Coordinates of C-alpha atoms in Angstrom, one line a residue:
M1 CA 0.0 0.0 0.0
S2 CA 1.3 3.4 -1.0
L3 CA 2.2 5.6 2.1
W4 CA -0.1 8.4 1.0
I5 CA -3.1 6.3 1.6
P6 CA -2.8 5.6 5.4
V7 CA -1.4 9.1 5.9
T8 CA -4.5 10.6 4.2
I9 CA -6.9 8.4 6.3
F10 CA -5.0 9.5 9.5
A11 CA -5.3 13.2 8.3
A12 CA -9.0 12.8 7.8
F13 CA -9.6 11.3 11.2
M14 CA -7.6 14.1 12.9
Q15 CA -9.4 16.8 10.9
N16 CA -12.8 15.3 12.0
L17 CA -11.8 15.5 15.6
R18 CA -10.6 19.1 15.1
F19 CA -13.9 20.2 13.5
M20 CA -15.8 18.5 16.4
L21 CA -13.8 20.6 18.9
Q22 CA -14.3 23.8 16.8
R23 CA -18.0 23.1 16.6
H24 CA -18.1 23.0 20.4
L25 CA -16.1 26.3 20.7
K26 CA -18.3 28.0 18.1
T27 CA -21.6 26.9 19.7
T28 CA -20.6 27.6 23.3
K29 CA -17.9 30.3 23.7
L30 CA -16.4 31.9 20.6
T31 CA -17.3 33.6 17.3
T32 CA -16.6 32.1 14.0
A33 CA -13.3 34.0 13.8
G34 CA -12.3 33.0 17.3
A35 CA -13.0 29.3 16.7
T36 CA -11.0 29.5 13.5
F37 CA -8.1 31.4 15.2
S38 CA -7.9 28.8 18.0
R39 CA -6.9 26.2 15.6
F40 CA -3.9 28.0 14.3
L41 CA -2.8 29.8 17.5
F42 CA -2.5 26.6 19.6
S43 CA -1.0 24.4 16.8
L44 CA 1.9 26.8 16.0
P45 CA 4.1 26.1 19.0
L46 CA 3.5 22.3 18.5
V47 CA 4.6 22.5 14.9
V48 CA 7.8 24.6 15.8
V49 CA 8.8 22.0 18.5
L50 CA 8.1 19.1 16.0
V51 CA 10.3 20.6 13.4
A52 CA 13.1 21.3 15.9
V53 CA 13.0 17.8 17.3
Y54 CA 12.9 16.1 13.9
V55 CA 15.8 18.2 12.5
G56 CA 17.8 17.5 15.7
V57 CA 17.2 13.8 15.8
T58 CA 17.7 13.1 12.0
D59 CA 20.5 15.8 11.7
A60 CA 18.8 16.9 8.5
E61 CA 20.1 19.9 6.6
M62 CA 17.7 22.7 5.8
P63 CA 16.7 22.2 2.1
A64 CA 16.7 24.9 -0.6
I65 CA 13.3 26.5 -1.3
G66 CA 12.1 27.6 -4.7
A67 CA 10.9 31.2 -5.3
A68 CA 7.4 30.1 -6.0
F69 CA 7.1 28.5 -2.6
W70 CA 6.2 31.8 -0.9
S71 CA 3.4 32.7 -3.4
Y72 CA 1.9 29.2 -2.9
I73 CA 2.1 29.6 0.9
L74 CA 0.6 33.1 1.0
I75 CA -2.3 32.1 -1.1
G76 CA -2.8 28.7 0.4
G77 CA -2.6 30.0 4.0
V78 CA -5.2 32.8 3.5
A79 CA -7.5 30.4 1.6
Q80 CA -7.4 27.9 4.4
I81 CA -8.3 30.6 7.0
V82 CA -11.4 31.7 5.0
A83 CA -12.4 28.1 4.2
T84 CA -12.2 27.0 7.8
A85 CA -14.3 30.0 8.8
C86 CA -16.9 29.0 6.3
V87 CA -17.2 25.5 7.8
V88 CA -17.4 26.8 11.3
A89 CA -20.2 29.2 10.3
L90 CA -21.9 26.4 8.5
F91 CA -22.3 24.4 11.7
A92 CA -24.9 27.0 12.8
E93 CA -27.0 26.2 9.7
R94 CA -27.0 22.4 9.4
N95 CA -26.1 19.3 11.5
F96 CA -22.5 18.2 11.8
T97 CA -22.5 15.4 9.2
V98 CA -24.2 17.5 6.6
G99 CA -21.9 20.4 7.2
I100 CA -18.8 18.3 6.6
A101 CA -20.4 16.6 3.6
L102 CA -21.1 19.9 1.9
K103 CA -17.5 20.9 2.4
K104 CA -16.5 17.8 0.4
S105 CA -17.3 19.6 -2.8
E106 CA -13.6 20.6 -2.5
V107 CA -12.8 17.2 -4.2
I108 CA -14.1 18.1 -7.7
L109 CA -12.9 21.7 -7.3
T110 CA -9.4 20.6 -6.3
A111 CA -9.2 18.3 -9.4
I112 CA -10.1 21.3 -11.6
L113 CA -7.7 23.7 -10.0
G114 CA -4.9 21.1 -9.9
L115 CA -5.2 20.6 -13.6
I116 CA -5.2 24.4 -14.3
V117 CA -2.5 25.5 -11.9
L118 CA -0.2 22.5 -11.6
G119 CA -1.0 20.6 -14.8
E120 CA -1.8 17.4 -12.8
A121 CA -4.4 15.4 -14.7
I122 CA -6.5 12.6 -13.3
T123 CA -7.6 9.3 -14.8
W124 CA -11.1 8.6 -16.1
G125 CA -11.6 6.2 -13.2
G126 CA -10.8 9.1 -10.9
V127 CA -13.3 11.3 -12.8
V128 CA -16.0 8.8 -12.2
A129 CA -15.2 8.6 -8.5
I130 CA -15.3 12.4 -8.1
V131 CA -18.6 12.7 -10.0
I132 CA -20.2 10.0 -7.8
G133 CA -19.0 11.8 -4.7
F134 CA -20.3 15.2 -6.0
A135 CA -23.8 13.6 -6.6
G136 CA -23.7 12.7 -2.8
V137 CA -23.0 16.4 -2.1
I138 CA -26.0 17.4 -4.2
L139 CA -28.3 15.2 -2.2
L140 CA -27.0 16.7 1.0
S141 CA -27.6 20.3 -0.1
D142 CA -31.3 20.4 0.7
P143 CA -32.5 22.2 3.8
P144 CA -33.2 20.1 6.9
K145 CA -36.5 18.2 7.3
G146 CA -39.3 20.6 8.3
E147 CA -38.0 23.5 6.2
V148 CA -39.3 24.5 2.8
A149 CA -37.9 22.2 0.1
L150 CA -36.1 24.0 -2.7
P151 CA -36.1 23.4 -6.4
W152 CA -33.0 21.5 -7.7
S153 CA -31.9 24.8 -9.4
K154 CA -31.7 26.5 -6.0
R155 CA -30.3 23.7 -3.8
L156 CA -26.8 25.0 -4.3
F157 CA -27.8 28.5 -3.4
N158 CA -29.3 28.2 0.1
K159 CA -27.3 29.6 3.0
A160 CA -26.0 26.3 4.2
S161 CA -24.9 25.1 0.7
G162 CA -23.4 28.5 0.1
Y163 CA -21.1 28.1 3.1
G164 CA -20.4 24.5 2.2
L165 CA -19.6 25.0 -1.5
S166 CA -17.6 28.2 -0.7
A167 CA -15.6 26.2 1.8
G168 CA -15.1 23.4 -0.8
F169 CA -13.9 25.8 -3.5
I170 CA -11.6 27.8 -1.2
F171 CA -10.2 24.6 0.4
G172 CA -9.5 23.5 -3.1
I173 CA -7.4 26.6 -3.6
S174 CA -5.6 25.9 -0.3
A175 CA -4.9 22.3 -1.3
V176 CA -3.4 23.1 -4.6
G177 CA -1.4 25.9 -3.1
Y178 CA 0.1 23.6 -0.4
R179 CA 0.8 20.9 -3.0
G180 CA 2.6 23.5 -5.1
A181 CA 4.6 24.7 -2.0
T182 CA 5.8 21.2 -1.0
L183 CA 7.0 20.6 -4.6
E184 CA 9.2 23.7 -4.2
V185 CA 11.1 22.3 -1.2
A186 CA 14.3 20.6 -2.5
S187 CA 14.4 17.4 -0.3
D188 CA 13.8 13.7 -0.8
D189 CA 12.3 13.5 2.7
P190 CA 8.5 13.9 2.6
F191 CA 8.2 14.5 6.2
L192 CA 10.8 17.3 6.3
R193 CA 9.2 18.9 3.3
A194 CA 5.7 18.7 4.9
M195 CA 6.8 20.0 8.3
L196 CA 8.7 22.9 6.9
T197 CA 5.8 23.9 4.7
L198 CA 3.3 23.5 7.5
C199 CA 5.5 25.5 9.9
V200 CA 5.7 28.5 7.5
A201 CA 2.0 28.3 6.6
I202 CA 0.8 28.3 10.2
T203 CA 3.2 31.2 11.2
W204 CA 1.7 33.2 8.3
Q205 CA -1.9 32.3 9.3
V206 CA -1.3 33.3 13.0
L207 CA 0.1 36.6 11.9
V208 CA -2.9 37.3 9.5
M209 CA -5.6 36.4 12.0
T210 CA -3.9 38.2 14.9
V211 CA -3.9 41.4 12.8
W212 CA -7.5 40.8 11.7
L213 CA -8.8 40.3 15.3
I214 CA -6.9 43.3 16.7
W215 CA -8.6 45.4 14.0
R216 CA -12.1 43.8 14.3
D217 CA -12.5 42.3 17.7
R218 CA -9.6 42.6 20.1
G219 CA -11.4 41.0 23.0
E220 CA -11.9 37.8 21.0
I221 CA -8.1 37.1 21.3
L222 CA -8.5 37.0 25.2
R223 CA -11.6 34.8 24.9
V224 CA -9.6 32.4 22.7
A225 CA -6.8 32.3 25.2
A226 CA -9.4 31.6 28.0
T227 CA -10.6 28.5 26.2
W228 CA -7.1 26.9 26.3
R229 CA -8.4 23.7 27.9
V230 CA -10.3 22.9 24.8
S231 CA -8.3 24.9 22.3
V232 CA -5.0 23.1 23.1
W233 CA -6.7 19.9 21.8
T234 CA -7.9 21.8 18.8
G235 CA -4.3 22.8 18.1
L236 CA -3.0 19.3 18.6
T237 CA -5.5 17.7 16.2
S238 CA -5.0 20.5 13.8
M239 CA -1.3 20.0 13.8
L240 CA -1.5 16.3 13.3
G241 CA -4.2 16.5 10.7
S242 CA -2.4 19.2 8.7
L243 CA 0.9 17.3 8.9
G244 CA -0.9 14.3 7.4
W245 CA -2.4 16.4 4.6
F246 CA 1.0 18.0 3.8
V247 CA 2.8 14.6 3.7
A248 CA 0.2 13.2 1.4
F249 CA 0.4 16.3 -0.9
T250 CA 4.2 15.6 -1.2
L251 CA 3.5 12.1 -2.4
Q252 CA 0.4 12.3 -4.5
N253 CA -1.8 14.5 -6.7
A254 CA -3.9 16.8 -4.5
A255 CA -7.2 15.7 -6.2
Y256 CA -6.6 12.0 -5.3
V257 CA -5.7 13.0 -1.8
K258 CA -8.8 15.0 -1.3
A259 CA -10.9 12.3 -2.9
L260 CA -9.6 9.6 -0.5
G261 CA -10.0 12.2 2.3
Q262 CA -13.8 11.8 1.9
V263 CA -13.4 8.9 4.3
E264 CA -13.7 11.7 6.9
L265 CA -17.4 11.4 6.4
I266 CA -17.5 8.0 8.0
F267 CA -15.8 9.4 11.1
T268 CA -18.1 12.4 11.0
F269 CA -21.2 10.2 10.8
M270 CA -20.0 8.4 13.9
G271 CA -19.3 11.6 15.8
S272 CA -22.6 13.1 14.8
Y273 CA -24.5 10.0 16.0
F274 CA -22.6 9.1 19.2
V275 CA -21.3 12.5 20.4
F276 CA -23.8 15.1 19.2
K277 CA -26.8 12.8 19.2
E278 CA -27.9 14.1 15.8
R279 CA -30.0 12.0 13.5
S280 CA -29.9 12.1 9.7
S281 CA -32.7 11.7 7.2
M282 CA -32.7 8.9 4.6
R283 CA -31.7 11.4 1.9
E284 CA -28.7 12.5 3.9
I285 CA -27.7 8.9 4.5
L286 CA -28.0 8.1 0.8
G287 CA -25.8 11.1 0.1
V288 CA -23.1 9.9 2.5
L289 CA -23.3 6.4 1.0
L290 CA -22.7 7.8 -2.5
I291 CA -19.6 9.6 -1.2
V292 CA -18.4 6.3 0.4
A293 CA -19.0 4.6 -3.0
S294 CA -16.9 7.3 -4.7
I295 CA -14.0 6.4 -2.3
L296 CA -14.1 2.8 -3.3
C297 CA -14.2 3.7 -7.0
L298 CA -11.1 5.9 -6.4
I299 CA -9.2 3.1 -4.7
L300 CA -10.1 0.7 -7.6
A301 CA -9.1 3.4 -10.2
L302 CA -5.7 3.7 -8.6

């Protein structure tokens, strides 16, 4: 089995845990910006320590970095901030499972952006898998039971779907940016490439969000710090998940990584049912099953 497969599954699991923690912060103590900031603020020191320990233990030399690295990092970092905020805001509109499923529109968008920006094509089997998964996203785009049903033409334009599809598109930009950045690090060690890229990206994100909150809501910084008992776990799961994604991006096409990453929905479904006590409709279950089918198609296509 190729290394990127278990690493991607690990990243998806950690990302699911992190979104569960952010959902808790969003619904109990923090604003959307605060819950988003907590992820980056508390993961930064962990990433710095991880890089220092890894370099010290392996006695690795710092690799050369291509000029395009910085452009990819700046764009990918800001895109990830905005996309994360969209997902956190979406939790106020739909249940946890549906919110994460809508975010998975990033798979087809990542494939398109990867082809345009990096010239990374996908196989016809990969295309079939992505289309099946996107059909599942369409099924999940209806309002919850009890609300007015929308025509098919408007299902992608309700508030919840807007947040979800926006998150998917912007996460697609972020994934392609990070894939491009890792390719600019001149090292044969995928872990070193991933950790260095991640460290630079999170440093940039903390800087951007700190400036934003000082300008818009200075008190939220103190409220984030006060949630440290929960936020430190948000930071840890964020760091582990992001490291997994970055390692996978060094090894495989971003579209394939994101397609396999839909396995997160299985973890999400379990968290929604057992932790948040949420129940899904048959339509939502069918949508999730289609997305699971798309994962199986992808594995067979590879």
